[in-house]
XYZ file of C-alpha atoms in Angstrom:
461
model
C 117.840 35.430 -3.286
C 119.261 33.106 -5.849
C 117.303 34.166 -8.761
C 116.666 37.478 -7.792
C 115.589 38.960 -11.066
C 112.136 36.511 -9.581
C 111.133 39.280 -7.490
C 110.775 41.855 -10.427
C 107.794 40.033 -11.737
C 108.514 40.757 -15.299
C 108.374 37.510 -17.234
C 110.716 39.306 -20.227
C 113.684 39.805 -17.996
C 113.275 36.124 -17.132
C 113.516 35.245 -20.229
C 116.508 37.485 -21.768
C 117.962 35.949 -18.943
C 117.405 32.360 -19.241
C 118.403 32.869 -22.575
C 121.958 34.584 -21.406
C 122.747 31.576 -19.031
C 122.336 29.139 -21.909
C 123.927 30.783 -24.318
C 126.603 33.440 -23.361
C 130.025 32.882 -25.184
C 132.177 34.352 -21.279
C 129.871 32.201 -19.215
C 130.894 29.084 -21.653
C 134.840 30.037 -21.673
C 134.319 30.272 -17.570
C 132.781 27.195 -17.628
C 135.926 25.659 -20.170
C 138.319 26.910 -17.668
C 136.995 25.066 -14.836
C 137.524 21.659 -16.983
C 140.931 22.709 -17.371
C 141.740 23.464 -13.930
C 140.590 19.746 -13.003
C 142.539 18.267 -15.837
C 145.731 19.877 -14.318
C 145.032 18.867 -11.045
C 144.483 15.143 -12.460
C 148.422 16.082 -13.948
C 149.790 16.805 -10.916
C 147.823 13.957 -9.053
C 149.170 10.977 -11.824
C 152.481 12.931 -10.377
C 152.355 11.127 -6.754
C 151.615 7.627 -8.243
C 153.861 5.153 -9.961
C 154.919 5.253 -13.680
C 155.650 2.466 -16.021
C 156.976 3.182 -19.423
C 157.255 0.517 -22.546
C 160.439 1.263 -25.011
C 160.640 -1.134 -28.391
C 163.074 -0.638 -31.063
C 164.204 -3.125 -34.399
C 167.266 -2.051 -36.008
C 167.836 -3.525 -39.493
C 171.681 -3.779 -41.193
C 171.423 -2.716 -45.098
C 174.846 -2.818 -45.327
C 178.573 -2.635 -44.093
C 181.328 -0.188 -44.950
C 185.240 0.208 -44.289
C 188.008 0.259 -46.287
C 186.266 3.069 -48.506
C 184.250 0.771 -49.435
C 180.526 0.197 -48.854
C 178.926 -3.286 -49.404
C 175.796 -4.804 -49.293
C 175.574 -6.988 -45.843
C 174.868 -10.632 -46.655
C 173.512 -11.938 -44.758
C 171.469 -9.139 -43.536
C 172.062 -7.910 -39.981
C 168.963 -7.022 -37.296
C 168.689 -5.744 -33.490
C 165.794 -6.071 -31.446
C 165.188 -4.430 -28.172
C 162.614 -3.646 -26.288
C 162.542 -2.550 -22.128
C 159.618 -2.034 -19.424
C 161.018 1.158 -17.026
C 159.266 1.647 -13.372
C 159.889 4.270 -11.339
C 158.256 6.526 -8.289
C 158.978 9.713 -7.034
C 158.982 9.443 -3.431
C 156.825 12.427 -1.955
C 159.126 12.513 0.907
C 159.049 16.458 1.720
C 155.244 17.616 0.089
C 156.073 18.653 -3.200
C 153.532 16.603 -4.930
C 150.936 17.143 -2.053
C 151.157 20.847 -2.599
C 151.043 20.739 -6.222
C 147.788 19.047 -5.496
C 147.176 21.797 -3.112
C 147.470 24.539 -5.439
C 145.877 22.548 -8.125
C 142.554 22.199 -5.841
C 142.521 25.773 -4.647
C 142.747 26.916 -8.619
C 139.827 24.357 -9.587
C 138.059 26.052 -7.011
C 138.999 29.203 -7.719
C 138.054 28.838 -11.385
C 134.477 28.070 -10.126
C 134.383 31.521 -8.419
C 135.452 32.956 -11.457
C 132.136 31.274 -12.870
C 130.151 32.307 -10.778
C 131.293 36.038 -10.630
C 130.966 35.820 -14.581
C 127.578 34.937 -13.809
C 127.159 37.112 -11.399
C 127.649 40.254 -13.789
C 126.583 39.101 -16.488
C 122.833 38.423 -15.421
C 123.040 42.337 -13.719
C 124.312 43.398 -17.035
C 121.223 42.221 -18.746
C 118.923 43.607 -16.168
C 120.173 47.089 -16.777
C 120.241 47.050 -20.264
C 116.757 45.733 -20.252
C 115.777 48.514 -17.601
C 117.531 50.993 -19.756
C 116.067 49.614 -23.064
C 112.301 50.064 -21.160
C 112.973 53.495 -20.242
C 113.705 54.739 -23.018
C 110.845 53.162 -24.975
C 108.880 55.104 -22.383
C 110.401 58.393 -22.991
C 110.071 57.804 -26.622
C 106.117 56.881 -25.783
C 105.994 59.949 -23.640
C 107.876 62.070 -25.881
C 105.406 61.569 -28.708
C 102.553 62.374 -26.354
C 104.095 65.805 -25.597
C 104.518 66.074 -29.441
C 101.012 65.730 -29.787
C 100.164 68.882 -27.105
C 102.403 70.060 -29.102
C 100.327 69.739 -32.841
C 97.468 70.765 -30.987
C 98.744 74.156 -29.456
C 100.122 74.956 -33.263
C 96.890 74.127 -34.608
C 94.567 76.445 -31.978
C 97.284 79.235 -31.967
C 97.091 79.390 -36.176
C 93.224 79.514 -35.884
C 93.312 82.462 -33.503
C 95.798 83.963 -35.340
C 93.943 83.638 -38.508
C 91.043 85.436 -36.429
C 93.463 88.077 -35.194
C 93.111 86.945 -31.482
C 96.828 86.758 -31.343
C 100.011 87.202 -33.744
C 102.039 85.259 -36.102
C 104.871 85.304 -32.803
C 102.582 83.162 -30.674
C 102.544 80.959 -33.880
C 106.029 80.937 -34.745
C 107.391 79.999 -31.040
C 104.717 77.019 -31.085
C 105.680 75.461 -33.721
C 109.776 75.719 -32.714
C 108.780 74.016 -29.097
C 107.148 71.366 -31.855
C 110.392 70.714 -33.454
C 112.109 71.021 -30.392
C 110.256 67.845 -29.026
C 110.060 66.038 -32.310
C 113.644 66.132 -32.100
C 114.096 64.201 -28.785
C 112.133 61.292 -30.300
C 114.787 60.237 -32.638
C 117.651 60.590 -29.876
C 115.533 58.333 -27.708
C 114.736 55.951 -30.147
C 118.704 55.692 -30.829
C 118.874 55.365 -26.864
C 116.382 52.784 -27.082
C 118.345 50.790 -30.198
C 121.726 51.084 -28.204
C 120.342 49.025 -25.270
C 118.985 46.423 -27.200
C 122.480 45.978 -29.423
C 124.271 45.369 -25.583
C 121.351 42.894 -24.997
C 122.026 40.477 -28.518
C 125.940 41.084 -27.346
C 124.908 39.033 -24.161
C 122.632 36.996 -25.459
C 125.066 36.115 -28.794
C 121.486 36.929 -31.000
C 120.955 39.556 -33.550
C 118.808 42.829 -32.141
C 115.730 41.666 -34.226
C 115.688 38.565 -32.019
C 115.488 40.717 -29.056
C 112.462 42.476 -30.457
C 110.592 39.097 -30.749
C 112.168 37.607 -26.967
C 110.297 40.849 -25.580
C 106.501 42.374 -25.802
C 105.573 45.124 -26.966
C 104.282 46.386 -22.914
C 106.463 49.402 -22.583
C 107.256 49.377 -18.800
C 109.795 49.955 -16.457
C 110.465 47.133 -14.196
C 110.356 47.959 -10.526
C 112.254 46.486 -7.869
C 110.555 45.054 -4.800
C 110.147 47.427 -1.915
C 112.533 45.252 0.912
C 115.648 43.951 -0.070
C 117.497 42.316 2.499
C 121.250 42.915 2.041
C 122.752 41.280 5.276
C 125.456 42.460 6.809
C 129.203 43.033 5.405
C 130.120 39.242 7.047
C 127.287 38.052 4.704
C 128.684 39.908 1.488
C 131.797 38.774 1.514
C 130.655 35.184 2.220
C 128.225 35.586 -1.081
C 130.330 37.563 -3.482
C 132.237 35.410 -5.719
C 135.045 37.510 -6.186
C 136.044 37.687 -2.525
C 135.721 33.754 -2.739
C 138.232 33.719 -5.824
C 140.254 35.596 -4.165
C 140.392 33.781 -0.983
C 141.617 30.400 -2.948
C 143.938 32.356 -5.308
C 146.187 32.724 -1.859
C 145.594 29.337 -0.938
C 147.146 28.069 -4.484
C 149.584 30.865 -3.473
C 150.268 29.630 0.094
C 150.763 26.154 -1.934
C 153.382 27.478 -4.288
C 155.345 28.967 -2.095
C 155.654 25.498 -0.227
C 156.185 23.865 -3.752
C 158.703 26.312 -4.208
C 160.184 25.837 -0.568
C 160.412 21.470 -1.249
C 162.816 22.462 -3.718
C 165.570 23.163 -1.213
C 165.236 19.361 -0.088
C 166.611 16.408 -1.804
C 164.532 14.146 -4.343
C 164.438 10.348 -3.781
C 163.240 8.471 -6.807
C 163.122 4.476 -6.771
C 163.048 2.822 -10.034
C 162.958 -0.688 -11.978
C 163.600 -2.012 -15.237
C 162.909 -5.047 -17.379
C 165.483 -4.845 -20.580
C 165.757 -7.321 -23.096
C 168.064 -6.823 -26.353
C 169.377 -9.105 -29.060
C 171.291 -9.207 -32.380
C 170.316 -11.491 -35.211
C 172.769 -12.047 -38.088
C 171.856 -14.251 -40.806
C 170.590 -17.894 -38.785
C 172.679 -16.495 -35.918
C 170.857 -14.780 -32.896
C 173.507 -13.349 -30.070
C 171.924 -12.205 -26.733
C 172.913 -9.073 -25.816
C 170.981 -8.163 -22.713
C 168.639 -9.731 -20.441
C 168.045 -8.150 -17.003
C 165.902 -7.181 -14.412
C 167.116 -3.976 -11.514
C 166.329 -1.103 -10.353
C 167.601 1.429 -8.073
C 167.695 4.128 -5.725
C 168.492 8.225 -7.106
C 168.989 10.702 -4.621
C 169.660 14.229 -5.647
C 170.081 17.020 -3.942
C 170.407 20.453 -5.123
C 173.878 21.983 -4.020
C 174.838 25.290 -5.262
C 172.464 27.845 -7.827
C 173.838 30.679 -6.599
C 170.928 31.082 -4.249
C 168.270 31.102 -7.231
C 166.455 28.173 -5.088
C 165.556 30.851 -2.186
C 165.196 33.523 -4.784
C 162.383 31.656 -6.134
C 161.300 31.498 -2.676
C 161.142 34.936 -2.040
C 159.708 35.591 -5.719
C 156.332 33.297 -4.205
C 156.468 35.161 -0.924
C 156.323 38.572 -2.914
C 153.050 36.997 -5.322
C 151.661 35.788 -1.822
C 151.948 39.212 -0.491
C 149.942 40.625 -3.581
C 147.278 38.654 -3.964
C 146.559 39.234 -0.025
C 146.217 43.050 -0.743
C 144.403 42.404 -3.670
C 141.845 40.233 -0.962
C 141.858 43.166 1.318
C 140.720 45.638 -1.715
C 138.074 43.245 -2.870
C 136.837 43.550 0.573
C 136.752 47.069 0.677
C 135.475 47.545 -2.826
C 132.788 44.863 -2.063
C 131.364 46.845 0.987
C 131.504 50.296 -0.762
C 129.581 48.815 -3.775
C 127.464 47.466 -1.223
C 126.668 51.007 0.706
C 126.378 52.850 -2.525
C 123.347 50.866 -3.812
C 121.788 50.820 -0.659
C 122.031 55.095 -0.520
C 121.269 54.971 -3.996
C 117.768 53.136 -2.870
C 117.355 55.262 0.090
C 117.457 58.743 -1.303
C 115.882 57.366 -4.764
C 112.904 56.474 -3.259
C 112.286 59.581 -1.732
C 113.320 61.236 -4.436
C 110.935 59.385 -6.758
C 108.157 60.312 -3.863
C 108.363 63.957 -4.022
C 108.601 63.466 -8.132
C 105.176 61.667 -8.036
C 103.685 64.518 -6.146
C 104.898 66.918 -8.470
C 104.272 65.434 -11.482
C 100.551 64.923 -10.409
C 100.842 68.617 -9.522
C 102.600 69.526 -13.127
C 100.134 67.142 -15.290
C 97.010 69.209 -13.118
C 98.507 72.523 -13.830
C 99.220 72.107 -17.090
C 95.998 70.768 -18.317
C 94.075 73.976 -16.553
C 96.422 75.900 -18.452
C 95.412 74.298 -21.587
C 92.041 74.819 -21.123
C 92.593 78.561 -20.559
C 94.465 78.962 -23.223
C 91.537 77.527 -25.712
C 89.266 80.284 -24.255
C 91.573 82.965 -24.623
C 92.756 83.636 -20.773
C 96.295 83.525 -21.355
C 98.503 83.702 -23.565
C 100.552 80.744 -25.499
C 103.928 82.154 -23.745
C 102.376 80.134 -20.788
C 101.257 77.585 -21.948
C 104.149 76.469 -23.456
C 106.451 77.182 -20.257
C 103.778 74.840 -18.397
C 103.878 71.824 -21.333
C 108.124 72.303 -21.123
C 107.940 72.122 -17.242
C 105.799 68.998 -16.919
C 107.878 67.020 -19.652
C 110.702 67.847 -17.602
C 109.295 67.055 -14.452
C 107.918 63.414 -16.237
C 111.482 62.600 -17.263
C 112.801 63.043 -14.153
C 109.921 61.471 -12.039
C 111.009 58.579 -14.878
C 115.056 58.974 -14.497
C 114.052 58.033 -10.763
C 111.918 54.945 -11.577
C 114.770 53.969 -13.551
C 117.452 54.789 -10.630
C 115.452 52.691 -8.414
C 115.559 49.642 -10.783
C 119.166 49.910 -11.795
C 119.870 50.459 -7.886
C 118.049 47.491 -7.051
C 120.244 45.288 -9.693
C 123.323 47.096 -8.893
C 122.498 45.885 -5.171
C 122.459 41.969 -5.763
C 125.088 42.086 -7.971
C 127.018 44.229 -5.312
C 125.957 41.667 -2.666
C 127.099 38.623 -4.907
C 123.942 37.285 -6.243
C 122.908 35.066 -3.342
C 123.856 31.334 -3.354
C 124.649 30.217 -7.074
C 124.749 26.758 -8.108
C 127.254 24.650 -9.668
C 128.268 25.345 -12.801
C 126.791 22.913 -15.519
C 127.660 19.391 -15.361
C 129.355 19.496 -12.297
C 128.819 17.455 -9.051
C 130.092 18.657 -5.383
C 131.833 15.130 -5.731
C 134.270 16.766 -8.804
C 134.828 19.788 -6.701
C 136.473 20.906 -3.696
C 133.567 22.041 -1.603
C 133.327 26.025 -1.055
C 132.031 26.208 2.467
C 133.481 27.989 4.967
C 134.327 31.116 3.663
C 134.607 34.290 5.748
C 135.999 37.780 6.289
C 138.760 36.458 8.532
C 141.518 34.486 6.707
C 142.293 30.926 8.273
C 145.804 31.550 10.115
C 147.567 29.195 8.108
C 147.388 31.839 5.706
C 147.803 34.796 7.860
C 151.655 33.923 8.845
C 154.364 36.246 8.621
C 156.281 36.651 5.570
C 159.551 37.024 6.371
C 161.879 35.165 4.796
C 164.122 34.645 8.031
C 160.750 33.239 9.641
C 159.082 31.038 7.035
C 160.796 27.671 6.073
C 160.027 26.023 10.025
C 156.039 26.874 9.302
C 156.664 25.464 5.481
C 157.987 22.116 7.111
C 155.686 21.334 9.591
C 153.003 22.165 6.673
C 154.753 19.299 4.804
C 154.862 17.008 7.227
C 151.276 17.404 8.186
């Protein structure tokens, strides 16, 4: 699902992060990069198209000198010119057209990028704000157990004031107190740290936090189905596969820019030049013409840096497909890891809820004992320890769950994500079509022996 954090039903996660998405300083530079990505490819597009360039220049004489002498001129001496240039690279062999290429594949790529800032961005605030609930609830829960805790101090010092027991049973009461007033301060710290990494995201102070959130301590649970697809559908939805899928198509595209450079250049151009000397009431015309041309170059000899450069794009091509295949990989394993991290966390957090019912049941009996004497506070307190124990793990694996569940869209790529702000499909390349399987324009062999008749007929297409 799109807006997954939806299905949590907690209206403060929606809000820290509605909050995020408007204001998150990454998700802005993402966004920034994007416009200059487009701007390039308008660069590289004005490239293919005819230029016209306007030149105007007045020279004034102040004075003349020869002879070792300098004078004064009289009458003064002035030059005017001015000249109109034309000119137009003809695209003969594709090295404009895959400028454009690579230019489109980065703009799209940059949109990825976006998105997969998104992406982890919005999971990073629902586990801070998981972890910043769970803690609040094991300070809450902690201060309950302190307050068994007063109590058990306060019976034990009344029955050893009536000598029903000794100063002992007194003494190790009170240092299980301080034991568990101690963990309150930790988790309160724990509690503090989360909501720093929340005003990081959200660019806010931490008091801010404390008034985008209510004061309901609980920890948000995931919905009990979530449909992860199947390892096609991930790397369809995850935005990093999809970066990296146009980072070797503006690849592929270099290395044909690179390969146009072993072909000759054609340029046509045109001029419109007018220049004339004025000297005193007499005007002398220089220049007055209109040409143009034909330049053909062609690279001859660079002591084979033109197919070295060749080879260099061949070698970044060859990267950034193995860096495809490990986001694939990676991508599937994050993938399988939430989904056992679910599995075994729910029945985990099962046979926690049985035994904390259990522990809370036992312990309270005990309790009541102890008032009347039946056992002693040895006991009681090993009871009270066990069933805080067994209450911060039955929480640990509330938490698990919820942290699995993000951990699980963000592994599966967050669903279908929108455009980023202010964009229309019309600005962008579209992103359809991606896939596990590269197209086979890509997939080609590498060899440098091999390449350069696949590069052609890629230019002439």
């Amino acid at each position: 699902t799109q807006a997954w954090w939806d299905e949590f039903c907690d209206d403060d996660m929606k809000r820290l992060i509605a909050r995020l998405i408007e204001v998150n300083p990454d998700l802005h530079r993402a966004r920034a990069s994007i416009d200059e990505a487009l701007a390039q490819r308008k660069t590289h597009v004005a490239g293919r198209l005819p230029h016209v360039d306007f030149t105007a220049r007045r020279d004034n004489g102040f004075a003349e000198f020869g002879n070792g002498k300098i004078e004064r001129s009289n009458p003064q001496s002035q030059g005017d010119f001015w000249q109109i240039d034309a000119g137009w690279e003809l695209d003969l062999f594709g090295e404009h057209s895959r400028a454009i290429e690579a230019s489109d594949a980065e703009a799209k790529r940059k949109v990825e990028v976006w998105r997969d800032v998104l992406v982890f961005l919005i999971g990073e605030v629902g586990l801070y704000y998981t972890e910043m609930r769970v803690n609040e609830e094991r300070t809450l829960m902690a201060k309950e157990f302190v307050d068994a805790y007063q109590e058990i101090v306060r019976v034990s010092q009344g029955r050893e004031e009536s000598g029903a027991s000794s100063i002992l049973d007194v003494e190790e009461a009170k240092a299980r107190l301080l034991r568990q007033q101690a963990n309150v301060p930790d988790y309160e710290r724990l509690t503090a740290q989360a909501r720093h990494q929340l005003a990081r995201l959200l660019a806010c102070s931490s008091e801010e936090i404390s008034t985008m959130v209510t004061p309901n301590i609980r920890v948000p649970m995931p919905p009990l189905n979530i449909h992860a697809g199947i390892p096609a559908d991930v790397v369809q939805a995850r935005p990093d596969i999809r970066a990296a899928e146009d980072r070797i198509a503006a690849q592929v595209a270099r290395l044909g820019l690179a390969t146009t450079r072993l072909y000759p250049n054609l340029h046509l151009t045109g001029a419109i030049t007018y220049e004339m000397i004025t000297r005193g009431s007499t005007v002398d015309l220089l220049r007055e013409t209109i040409g143009g041309g034909t330049t053909f170059a062609k690279r001859l000899f660079h002591a084979g840096a033109d197919r070295a450069r060749v080879a260099e794009q061949e070698a970044f091509l060859q990267q950034d497909i193995r860096s495809y295949e490990a986001a694939v990989f990676s991508a599937i394993n994050e993938v399988e890891d939430a989904l056992s991290d679910l599995h075994y966390g729910r029945l985990r957090k099962q046979l926690l809820d049985e035994a904390a019912q259990a522990s809370s049941s036992a312990s309270s009996r005990i309790r009541e004992a102890y008032a009347f004497g039946l056992v002693d506070v040895g006991s009681l307190l090993r009871a009270l320890e066990e069933d805080f124990d067994i209450q911060t793990e039955r929480l640990f694996a509330r938490s698990l769950l919820a942290k699995g569940s993000v951990r699980l869209y963000k592994a599966t790529g967050g669903g279908q994500l929108p455009l980023p702000p202010d964009e229309t499909p019309e600005n962008l390349v579209a992103t359809e079509n991606k896939g596990l399987l590269l197209p086979l324009s890509v997939l080609f062999s590498l060899g440098s022996d091999r390449n350069y008749t696949l590069h052609t007929r890629a230019l002439c297409q």
